Short mmCIF file of C-alpha atoms in Angstrom, two decimals:
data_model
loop_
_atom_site.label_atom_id
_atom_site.label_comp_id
_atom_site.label_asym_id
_atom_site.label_seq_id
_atom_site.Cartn_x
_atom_site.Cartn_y
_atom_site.Cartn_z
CA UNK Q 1 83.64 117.64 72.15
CA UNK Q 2 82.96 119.88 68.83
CA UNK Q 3 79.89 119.79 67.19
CA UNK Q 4 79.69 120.41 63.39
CA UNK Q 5 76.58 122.03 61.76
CA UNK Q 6 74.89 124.42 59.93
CA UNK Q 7 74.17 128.08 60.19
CA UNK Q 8 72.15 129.94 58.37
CA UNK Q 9 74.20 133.56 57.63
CA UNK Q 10 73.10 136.61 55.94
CA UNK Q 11 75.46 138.79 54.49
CA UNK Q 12 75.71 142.70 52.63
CA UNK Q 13 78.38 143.01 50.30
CA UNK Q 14 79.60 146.53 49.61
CA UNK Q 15 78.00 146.14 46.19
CA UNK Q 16 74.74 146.06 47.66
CA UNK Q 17 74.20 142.27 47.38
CA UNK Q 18 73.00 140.29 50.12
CA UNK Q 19 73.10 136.77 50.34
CA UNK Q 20 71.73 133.96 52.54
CA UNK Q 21 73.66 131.15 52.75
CA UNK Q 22 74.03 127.82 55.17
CA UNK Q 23 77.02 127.94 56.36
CA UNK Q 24 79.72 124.90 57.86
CA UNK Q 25 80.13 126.01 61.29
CA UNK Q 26 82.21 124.49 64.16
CA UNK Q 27 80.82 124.63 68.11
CA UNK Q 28 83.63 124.25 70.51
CA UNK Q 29 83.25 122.52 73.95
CA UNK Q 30 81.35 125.04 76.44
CA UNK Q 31 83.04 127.51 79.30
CA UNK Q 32 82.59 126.74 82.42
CA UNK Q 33 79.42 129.11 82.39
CA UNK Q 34 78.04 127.67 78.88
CA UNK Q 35 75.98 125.11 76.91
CA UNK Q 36 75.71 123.79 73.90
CA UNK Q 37 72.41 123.28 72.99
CA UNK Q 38 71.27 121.33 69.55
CA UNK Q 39 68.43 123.45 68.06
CA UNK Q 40 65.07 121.60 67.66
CA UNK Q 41 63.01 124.74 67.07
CA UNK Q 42 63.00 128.49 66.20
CA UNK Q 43 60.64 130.56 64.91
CA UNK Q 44 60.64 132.70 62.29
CA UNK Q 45 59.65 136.16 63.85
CA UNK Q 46 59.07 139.37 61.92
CA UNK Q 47 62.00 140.53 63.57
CA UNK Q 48 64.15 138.09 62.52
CA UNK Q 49 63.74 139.32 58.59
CA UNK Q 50 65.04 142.97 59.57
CA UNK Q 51 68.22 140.69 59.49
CA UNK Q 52 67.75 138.35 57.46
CA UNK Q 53 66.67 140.25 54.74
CA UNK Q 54 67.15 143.94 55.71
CA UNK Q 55 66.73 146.64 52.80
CA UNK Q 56 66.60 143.91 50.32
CA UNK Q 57 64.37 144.29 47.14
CA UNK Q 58 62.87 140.58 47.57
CA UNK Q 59 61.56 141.09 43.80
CA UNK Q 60 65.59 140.63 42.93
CA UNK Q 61 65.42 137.11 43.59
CA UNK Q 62 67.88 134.88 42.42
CA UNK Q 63 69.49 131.62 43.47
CA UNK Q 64 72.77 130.29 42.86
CA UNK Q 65 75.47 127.79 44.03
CA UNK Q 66 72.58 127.11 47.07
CA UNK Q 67 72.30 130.59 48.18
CA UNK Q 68 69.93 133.36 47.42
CA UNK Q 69 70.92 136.44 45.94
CA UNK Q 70 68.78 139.95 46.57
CA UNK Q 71 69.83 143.79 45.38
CA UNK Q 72 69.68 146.60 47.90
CA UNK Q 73 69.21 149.81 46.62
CA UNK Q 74 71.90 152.17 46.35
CA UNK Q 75 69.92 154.24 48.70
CA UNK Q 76 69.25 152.25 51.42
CA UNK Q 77 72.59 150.91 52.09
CA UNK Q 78 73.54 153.85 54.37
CA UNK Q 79 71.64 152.29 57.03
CA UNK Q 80 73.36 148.91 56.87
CA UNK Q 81 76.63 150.53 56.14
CA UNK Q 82 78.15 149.17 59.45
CA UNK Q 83 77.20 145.29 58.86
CA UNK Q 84 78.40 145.74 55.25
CA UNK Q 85 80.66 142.58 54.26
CA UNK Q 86 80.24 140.57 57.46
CA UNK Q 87 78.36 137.01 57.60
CA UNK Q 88 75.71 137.61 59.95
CA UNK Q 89 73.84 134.41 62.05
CA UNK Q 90 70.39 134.78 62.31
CA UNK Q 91 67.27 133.89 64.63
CA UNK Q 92 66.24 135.69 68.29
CA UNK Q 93 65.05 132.68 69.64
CA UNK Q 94 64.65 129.10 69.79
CA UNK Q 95 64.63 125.86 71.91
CA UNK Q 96 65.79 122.35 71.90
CA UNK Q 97 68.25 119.65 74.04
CA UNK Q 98 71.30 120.94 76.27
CA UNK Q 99 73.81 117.89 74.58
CA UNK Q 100 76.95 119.59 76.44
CA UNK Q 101 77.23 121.77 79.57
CA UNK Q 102 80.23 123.50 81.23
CA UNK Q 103 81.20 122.54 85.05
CA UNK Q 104 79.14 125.21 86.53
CA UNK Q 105 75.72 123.99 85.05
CA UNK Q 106 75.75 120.47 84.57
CA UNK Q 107 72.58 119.99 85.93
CA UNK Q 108 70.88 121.23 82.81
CA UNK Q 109 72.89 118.57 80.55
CA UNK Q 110 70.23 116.51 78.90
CA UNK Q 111 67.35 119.33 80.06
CA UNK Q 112 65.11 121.00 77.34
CA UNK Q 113 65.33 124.06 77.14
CA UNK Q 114 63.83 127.54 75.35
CA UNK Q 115 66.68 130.32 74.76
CA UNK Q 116 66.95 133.70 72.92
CA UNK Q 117 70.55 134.95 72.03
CA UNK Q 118 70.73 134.92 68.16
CA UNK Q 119 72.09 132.33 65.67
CA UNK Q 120 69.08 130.22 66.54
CA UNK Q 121 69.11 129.50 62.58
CA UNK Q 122 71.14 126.65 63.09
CA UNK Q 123 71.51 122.66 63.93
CA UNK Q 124 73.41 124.05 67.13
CA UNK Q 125 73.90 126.86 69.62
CA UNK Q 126 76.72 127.54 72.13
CA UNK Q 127 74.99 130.05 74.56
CA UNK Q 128 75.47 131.09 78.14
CA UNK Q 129 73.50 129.38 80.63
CA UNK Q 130 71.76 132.14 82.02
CA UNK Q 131 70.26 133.27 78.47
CA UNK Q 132 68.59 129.41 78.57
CA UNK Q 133 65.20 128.92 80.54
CA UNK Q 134 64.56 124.38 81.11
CA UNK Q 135 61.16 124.15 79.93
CA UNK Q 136 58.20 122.63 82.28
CA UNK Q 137 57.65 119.01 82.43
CA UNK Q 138 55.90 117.83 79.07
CA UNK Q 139 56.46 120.75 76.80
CA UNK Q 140 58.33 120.27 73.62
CA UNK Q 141 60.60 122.12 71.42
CA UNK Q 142 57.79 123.54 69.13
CA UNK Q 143 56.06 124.97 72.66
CA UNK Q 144 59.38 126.86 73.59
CA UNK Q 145 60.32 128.03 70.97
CA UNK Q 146 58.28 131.25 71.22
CA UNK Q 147 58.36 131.97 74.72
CA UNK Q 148 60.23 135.15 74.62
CA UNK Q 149 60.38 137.40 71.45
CA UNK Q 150 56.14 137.59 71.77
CA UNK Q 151 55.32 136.84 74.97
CA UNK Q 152 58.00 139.65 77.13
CA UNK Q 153 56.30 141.93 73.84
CA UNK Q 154 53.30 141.68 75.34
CA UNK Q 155 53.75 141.50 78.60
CA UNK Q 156 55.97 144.58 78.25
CA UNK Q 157 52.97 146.42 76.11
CA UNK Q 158 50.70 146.04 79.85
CA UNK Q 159 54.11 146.89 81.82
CA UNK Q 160 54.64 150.24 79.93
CA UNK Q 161 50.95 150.93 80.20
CA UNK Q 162 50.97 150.67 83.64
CA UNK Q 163 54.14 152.34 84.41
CA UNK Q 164 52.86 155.44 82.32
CA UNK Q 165 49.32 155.48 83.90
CA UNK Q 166 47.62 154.76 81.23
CA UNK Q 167 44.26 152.14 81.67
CA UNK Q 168 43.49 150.65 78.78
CA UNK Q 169 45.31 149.82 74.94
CA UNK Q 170 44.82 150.27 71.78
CA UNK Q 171 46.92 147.48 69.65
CA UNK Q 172 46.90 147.33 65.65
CA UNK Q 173 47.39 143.85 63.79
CA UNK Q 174 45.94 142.11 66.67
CA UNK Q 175 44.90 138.56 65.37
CA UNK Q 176 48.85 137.70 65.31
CA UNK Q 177 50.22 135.19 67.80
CA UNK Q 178 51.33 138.41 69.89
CA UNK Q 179 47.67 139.41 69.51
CA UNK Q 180 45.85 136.81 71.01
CA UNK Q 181 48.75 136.72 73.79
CA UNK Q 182 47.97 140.38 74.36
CA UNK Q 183 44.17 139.86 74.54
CA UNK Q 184 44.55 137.23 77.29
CA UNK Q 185 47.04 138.94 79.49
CA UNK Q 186 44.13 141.80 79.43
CA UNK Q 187 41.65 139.40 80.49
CA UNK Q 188 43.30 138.21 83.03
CA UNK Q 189 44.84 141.59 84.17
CA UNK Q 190 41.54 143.36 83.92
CA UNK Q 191 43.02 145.81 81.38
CA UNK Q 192 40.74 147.27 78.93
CA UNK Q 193 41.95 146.18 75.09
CA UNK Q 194 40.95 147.82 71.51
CA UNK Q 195 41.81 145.50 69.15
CA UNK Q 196 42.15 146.43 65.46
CA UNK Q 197 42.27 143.82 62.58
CA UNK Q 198 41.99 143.35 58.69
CA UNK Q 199 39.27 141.13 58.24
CA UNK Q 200 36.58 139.30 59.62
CA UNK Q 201 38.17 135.68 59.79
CA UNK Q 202 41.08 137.66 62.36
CA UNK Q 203 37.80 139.33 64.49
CA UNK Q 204 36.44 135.80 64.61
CA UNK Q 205 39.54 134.68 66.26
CA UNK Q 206 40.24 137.25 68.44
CA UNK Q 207 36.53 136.86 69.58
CA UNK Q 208 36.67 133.22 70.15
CA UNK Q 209 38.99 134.15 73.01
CA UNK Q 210 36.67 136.56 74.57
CA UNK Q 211 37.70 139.85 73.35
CA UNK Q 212 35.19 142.75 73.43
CA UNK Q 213 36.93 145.37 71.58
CA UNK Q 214 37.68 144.19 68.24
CA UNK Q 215 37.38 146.44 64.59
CA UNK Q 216 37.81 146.08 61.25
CA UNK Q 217 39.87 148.38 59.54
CA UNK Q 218 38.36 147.59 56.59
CA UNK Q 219 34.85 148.47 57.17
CA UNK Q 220 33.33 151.40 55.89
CA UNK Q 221 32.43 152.80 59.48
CA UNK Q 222 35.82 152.17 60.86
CA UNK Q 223 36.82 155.28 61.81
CA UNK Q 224 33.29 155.93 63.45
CA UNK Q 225 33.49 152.18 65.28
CA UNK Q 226 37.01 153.22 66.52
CA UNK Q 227 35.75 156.02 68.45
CA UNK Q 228 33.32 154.53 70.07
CA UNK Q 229 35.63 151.75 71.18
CA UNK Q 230 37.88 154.54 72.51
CA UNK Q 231 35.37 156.35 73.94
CA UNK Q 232 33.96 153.48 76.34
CA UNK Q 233 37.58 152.11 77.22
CA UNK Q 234 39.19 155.32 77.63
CA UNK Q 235 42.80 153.96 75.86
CA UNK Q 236 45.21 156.79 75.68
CA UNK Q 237 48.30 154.10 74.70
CA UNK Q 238 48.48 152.35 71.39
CA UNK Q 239 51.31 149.70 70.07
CA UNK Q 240 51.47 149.70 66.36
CA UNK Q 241 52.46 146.95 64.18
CA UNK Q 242 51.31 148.66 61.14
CA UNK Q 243 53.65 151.69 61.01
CA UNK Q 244 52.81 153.21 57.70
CA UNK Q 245 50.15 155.34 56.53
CA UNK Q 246 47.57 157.38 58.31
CA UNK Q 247 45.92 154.45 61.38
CA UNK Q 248 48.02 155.49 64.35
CA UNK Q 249 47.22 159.04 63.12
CA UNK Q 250 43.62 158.12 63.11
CA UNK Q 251 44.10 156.56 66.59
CA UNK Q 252 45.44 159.60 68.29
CA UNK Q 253 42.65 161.79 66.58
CA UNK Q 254 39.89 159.67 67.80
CA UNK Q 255 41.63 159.52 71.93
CA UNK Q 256 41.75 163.48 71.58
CA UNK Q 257 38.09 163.63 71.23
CA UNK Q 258 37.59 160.98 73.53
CA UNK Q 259 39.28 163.04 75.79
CA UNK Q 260 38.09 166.63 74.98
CA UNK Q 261 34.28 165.13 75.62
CA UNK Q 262 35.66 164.76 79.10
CA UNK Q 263 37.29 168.18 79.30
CA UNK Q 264 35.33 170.61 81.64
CA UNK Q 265 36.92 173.85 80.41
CA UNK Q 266 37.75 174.83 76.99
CA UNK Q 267 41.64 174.98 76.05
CA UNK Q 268 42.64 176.11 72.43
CA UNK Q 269 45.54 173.71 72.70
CA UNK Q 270 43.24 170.59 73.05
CA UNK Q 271 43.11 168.29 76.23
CA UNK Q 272 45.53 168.05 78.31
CA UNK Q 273 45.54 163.89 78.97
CA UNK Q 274 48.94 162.31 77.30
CA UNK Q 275 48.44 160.11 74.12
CA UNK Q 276 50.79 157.89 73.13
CA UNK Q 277 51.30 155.91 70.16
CA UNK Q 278 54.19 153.16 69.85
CA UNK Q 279 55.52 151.77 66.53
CA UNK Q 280 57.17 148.53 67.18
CA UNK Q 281 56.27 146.61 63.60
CA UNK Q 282 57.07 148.04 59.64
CA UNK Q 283 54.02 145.89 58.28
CA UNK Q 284 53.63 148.95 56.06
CA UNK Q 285 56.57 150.11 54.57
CA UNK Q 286 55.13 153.71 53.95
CA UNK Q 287 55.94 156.49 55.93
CA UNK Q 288 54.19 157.50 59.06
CA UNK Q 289 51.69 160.14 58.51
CA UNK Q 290 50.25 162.10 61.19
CA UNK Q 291 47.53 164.96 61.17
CA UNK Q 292 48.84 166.44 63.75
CA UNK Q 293 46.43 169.23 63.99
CA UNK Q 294 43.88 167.18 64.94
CA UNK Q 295 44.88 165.67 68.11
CA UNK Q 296 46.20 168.87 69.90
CA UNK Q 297 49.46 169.59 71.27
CA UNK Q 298 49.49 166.45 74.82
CA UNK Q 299 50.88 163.65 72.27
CA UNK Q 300 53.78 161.15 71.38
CA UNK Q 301 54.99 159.35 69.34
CA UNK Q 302 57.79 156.83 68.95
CA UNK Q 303 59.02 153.40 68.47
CA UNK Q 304 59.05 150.14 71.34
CA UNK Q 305 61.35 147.77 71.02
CA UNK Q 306 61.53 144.78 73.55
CA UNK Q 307 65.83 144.69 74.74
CA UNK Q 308 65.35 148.53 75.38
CA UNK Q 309 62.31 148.12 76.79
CA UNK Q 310 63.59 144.98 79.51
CA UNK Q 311 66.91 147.12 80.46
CA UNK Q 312 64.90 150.00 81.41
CA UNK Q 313 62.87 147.73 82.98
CA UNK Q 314 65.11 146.38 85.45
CA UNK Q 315 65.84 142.92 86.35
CA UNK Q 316 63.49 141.86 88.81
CA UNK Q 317 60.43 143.20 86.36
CA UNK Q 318 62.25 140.66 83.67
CA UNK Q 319 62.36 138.04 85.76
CA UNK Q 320 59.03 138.25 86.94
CA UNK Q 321 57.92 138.32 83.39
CA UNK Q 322 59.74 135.48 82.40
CA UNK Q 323 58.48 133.15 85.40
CA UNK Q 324 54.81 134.56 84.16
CA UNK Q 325 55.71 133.01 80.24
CA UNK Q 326 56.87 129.54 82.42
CA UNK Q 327 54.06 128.94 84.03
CA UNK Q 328 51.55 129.77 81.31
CA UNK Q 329 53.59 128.79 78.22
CA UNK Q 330 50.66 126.19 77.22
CA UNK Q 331 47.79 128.38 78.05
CA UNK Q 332 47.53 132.09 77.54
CA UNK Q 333 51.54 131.99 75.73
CA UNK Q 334 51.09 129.36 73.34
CA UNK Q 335 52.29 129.72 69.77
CA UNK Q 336 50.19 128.19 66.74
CA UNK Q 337 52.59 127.48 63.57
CA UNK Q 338 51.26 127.31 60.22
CA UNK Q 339 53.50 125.61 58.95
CA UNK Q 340 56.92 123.82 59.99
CA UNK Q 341 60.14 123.84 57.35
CA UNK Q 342 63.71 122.27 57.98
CA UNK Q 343 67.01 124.39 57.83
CA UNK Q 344 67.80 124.01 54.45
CA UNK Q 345 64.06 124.62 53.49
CA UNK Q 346 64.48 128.45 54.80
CA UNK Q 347 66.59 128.59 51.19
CA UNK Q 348 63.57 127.36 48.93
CA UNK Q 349 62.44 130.97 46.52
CA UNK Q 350 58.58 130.00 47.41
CA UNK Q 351 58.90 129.31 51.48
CA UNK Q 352 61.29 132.48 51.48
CA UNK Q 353 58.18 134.55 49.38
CA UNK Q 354 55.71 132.89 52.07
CA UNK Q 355 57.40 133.95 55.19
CA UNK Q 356 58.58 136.94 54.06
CA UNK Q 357 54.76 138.48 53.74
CA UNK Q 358 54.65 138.55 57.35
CA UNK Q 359 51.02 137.58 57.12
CA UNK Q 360 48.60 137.93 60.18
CA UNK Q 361 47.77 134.52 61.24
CA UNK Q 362 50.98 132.83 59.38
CA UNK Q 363 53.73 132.00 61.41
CA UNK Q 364 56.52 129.51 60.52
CA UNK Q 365 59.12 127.48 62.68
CA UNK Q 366 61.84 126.03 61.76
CA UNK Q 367 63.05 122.47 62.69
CA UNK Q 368 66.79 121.93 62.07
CA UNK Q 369 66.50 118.24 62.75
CA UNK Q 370 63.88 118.09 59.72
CA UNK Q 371 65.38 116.96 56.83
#
């Protein structure tokens, strides 16, 4: 049986134009090893707008023939240059209803299910049934939606922690949905967290669900709060969602004195305990500036991305990780959406300017069967 639907594309054209667009598509019966699932939600991660929106100057706006129209800069096409002119799908993940399976995995015909692949944009998804996890008795769409972009992110943040030998985190940004998964998994792991926000509403929250650690970058003794935070944890790791500007500068400065107060001999390089900061968000489009002077010469720095991340890994870390996200996907993994919008709604100028702030404590999911 085909299904028809739509897809929601994004596309670069060698002029520097990029358009979204919801595209006719046509999903073809499954291999033996596939399903086709019909998409009942997907989320709308920060992520997802590297592709959906890329290098685009939002500010360009303009819609026409039901598609949205954005300029690139001459300048920044270089690093899109090999996905100029094609019609990309977009979406990491998603969930809904297996409505066709191939011989090898009936069973899950009929089965709910949460999956990550791409193309989740869309009113259906032909995927391979290993990429497809059947959700636990009673959860919905809208509860699996999210159960892998965020919570393997944060599980991987304690993983690479661990594996390094480091014993306690520093994370920026932290009232977002990956936030408050990040604080829990500490609790529960007994792993030391320094959480850093923007205001006080985001402390509250984090608070609420017992964090100890949490500072406003916005107060006028930041910097001062910081270090004490660092100094009674003892966090030589940090995962940055900010990325520009001068924090995960600040961060590294204040775990070099942290760690120089513990030196016992003097050493005109600075201490010798590894720091480590990890970009993995572009909230702040600015470059990266580091005083690198001030945290001696035992420091890196450099991005974390999740696919890398699980392929180094290994597969029976993944798996374990994903069983974890199963069996707490309503407690310490569950997702809270602002707001939900249909397929077609993804295309409206004002939801695209609303999701497109990436704003901590906004998250959106789309609903393809919403019309």
């Amino acid at each position: 049986m085909t299904f028809t639907g739509r897809e929601l594309r994004s596309t670069i054209d060698q002029d520097g134009i990029l358009t979204l667009s919801l595209e006719t598509v046509e999903v073809s019966d499954p291999a033996d090893d596939e399903v086709v699932v019909k998409v009942e939600a997907a989320p709308i991660n920060p992520s997802d707008l590297g592709l959906l929106l890329g290098p685009a100057d939002v500010s360009t706006l303009e819609q026409a023939d039901g598609a949205l129209r954005f300029k690139v800069a001459p300048n920044r096409l270089g690093g899109v240059k090999a996905r100029l002119g094609q019609s990309m799908p977009v979406g990491n993940e998603g969930a809904g209803t297996v409505v066709a399976a191939g011989a090898s995995v009936k069973a899950l015909e009929g089965k709910r299910v949460g999956m990550i692949g791409g193309a989740m944009f869309a009113d259906y998804r032909k995927i391979k049934a290993r990429e497809v996890v059947p959700l636990p008795e009673g959860a919905t769409a809208a509860d699996g939606a999210s159960m892998f972009v965020n919570p393997l992110t944060a599980l991987g943040f304690v993983e690479t922690a661990k594996i390094e030998g480091h014993k306690a985190i520093v994370h920026t940004a932290a009232a977002s949905n990956l936030g408050q998964m990040l604080q829990k998994i500490c609790l529960a792991d007994g792993v030391p967290l320094v959480n850093i926000v923007r205001s006080e509403e985001q402390a509250a929250v984090l608070r609420g669900i017992g964090a100890t650690h949490v500072l406003n970058s916005k107060d006028a003794d930041f910097l001062a709060q910081l270090q004490v935070a660092i100094d009674e944890t003892g966090a030589t790791i940090a995962f940055d969602a900010i990325g520009g500007g001068t924090l995960g500068s600040d961060i590294l400065q204040a775990m070099e004195r942290a760690a120089v107060k513990r030196m016992t001999d003097y050493n005109r390089y600075g201490s010798l305990e590894r720091k480590q900061l990890y970009i993995y968000g572009a909230l702040d489009l600015a470059p990266t500036t580091l005083n690198r002077l001030a945290f001696g010469f035992a420091w890196s720095v450099g991005g974390w991305l999740l696919f890398p991340f699980l392929q180094r890994a290994g597969k029976d870390v993944a798996q374990r990780m994903r069983e974890r996200v199963a069996a707490e996907l309503k407690t310490t993994f569950a997702s809270n959406y602002t707001r939900t919008i249909g397929l077609a709604e993804a295309l409206d100028p004002d939801v695209l300017r609303a999701y497109e702030r990436k704003a901590t404590g906004e998250k959106f999911l789309i609903d393809p069967t919403r019309e």
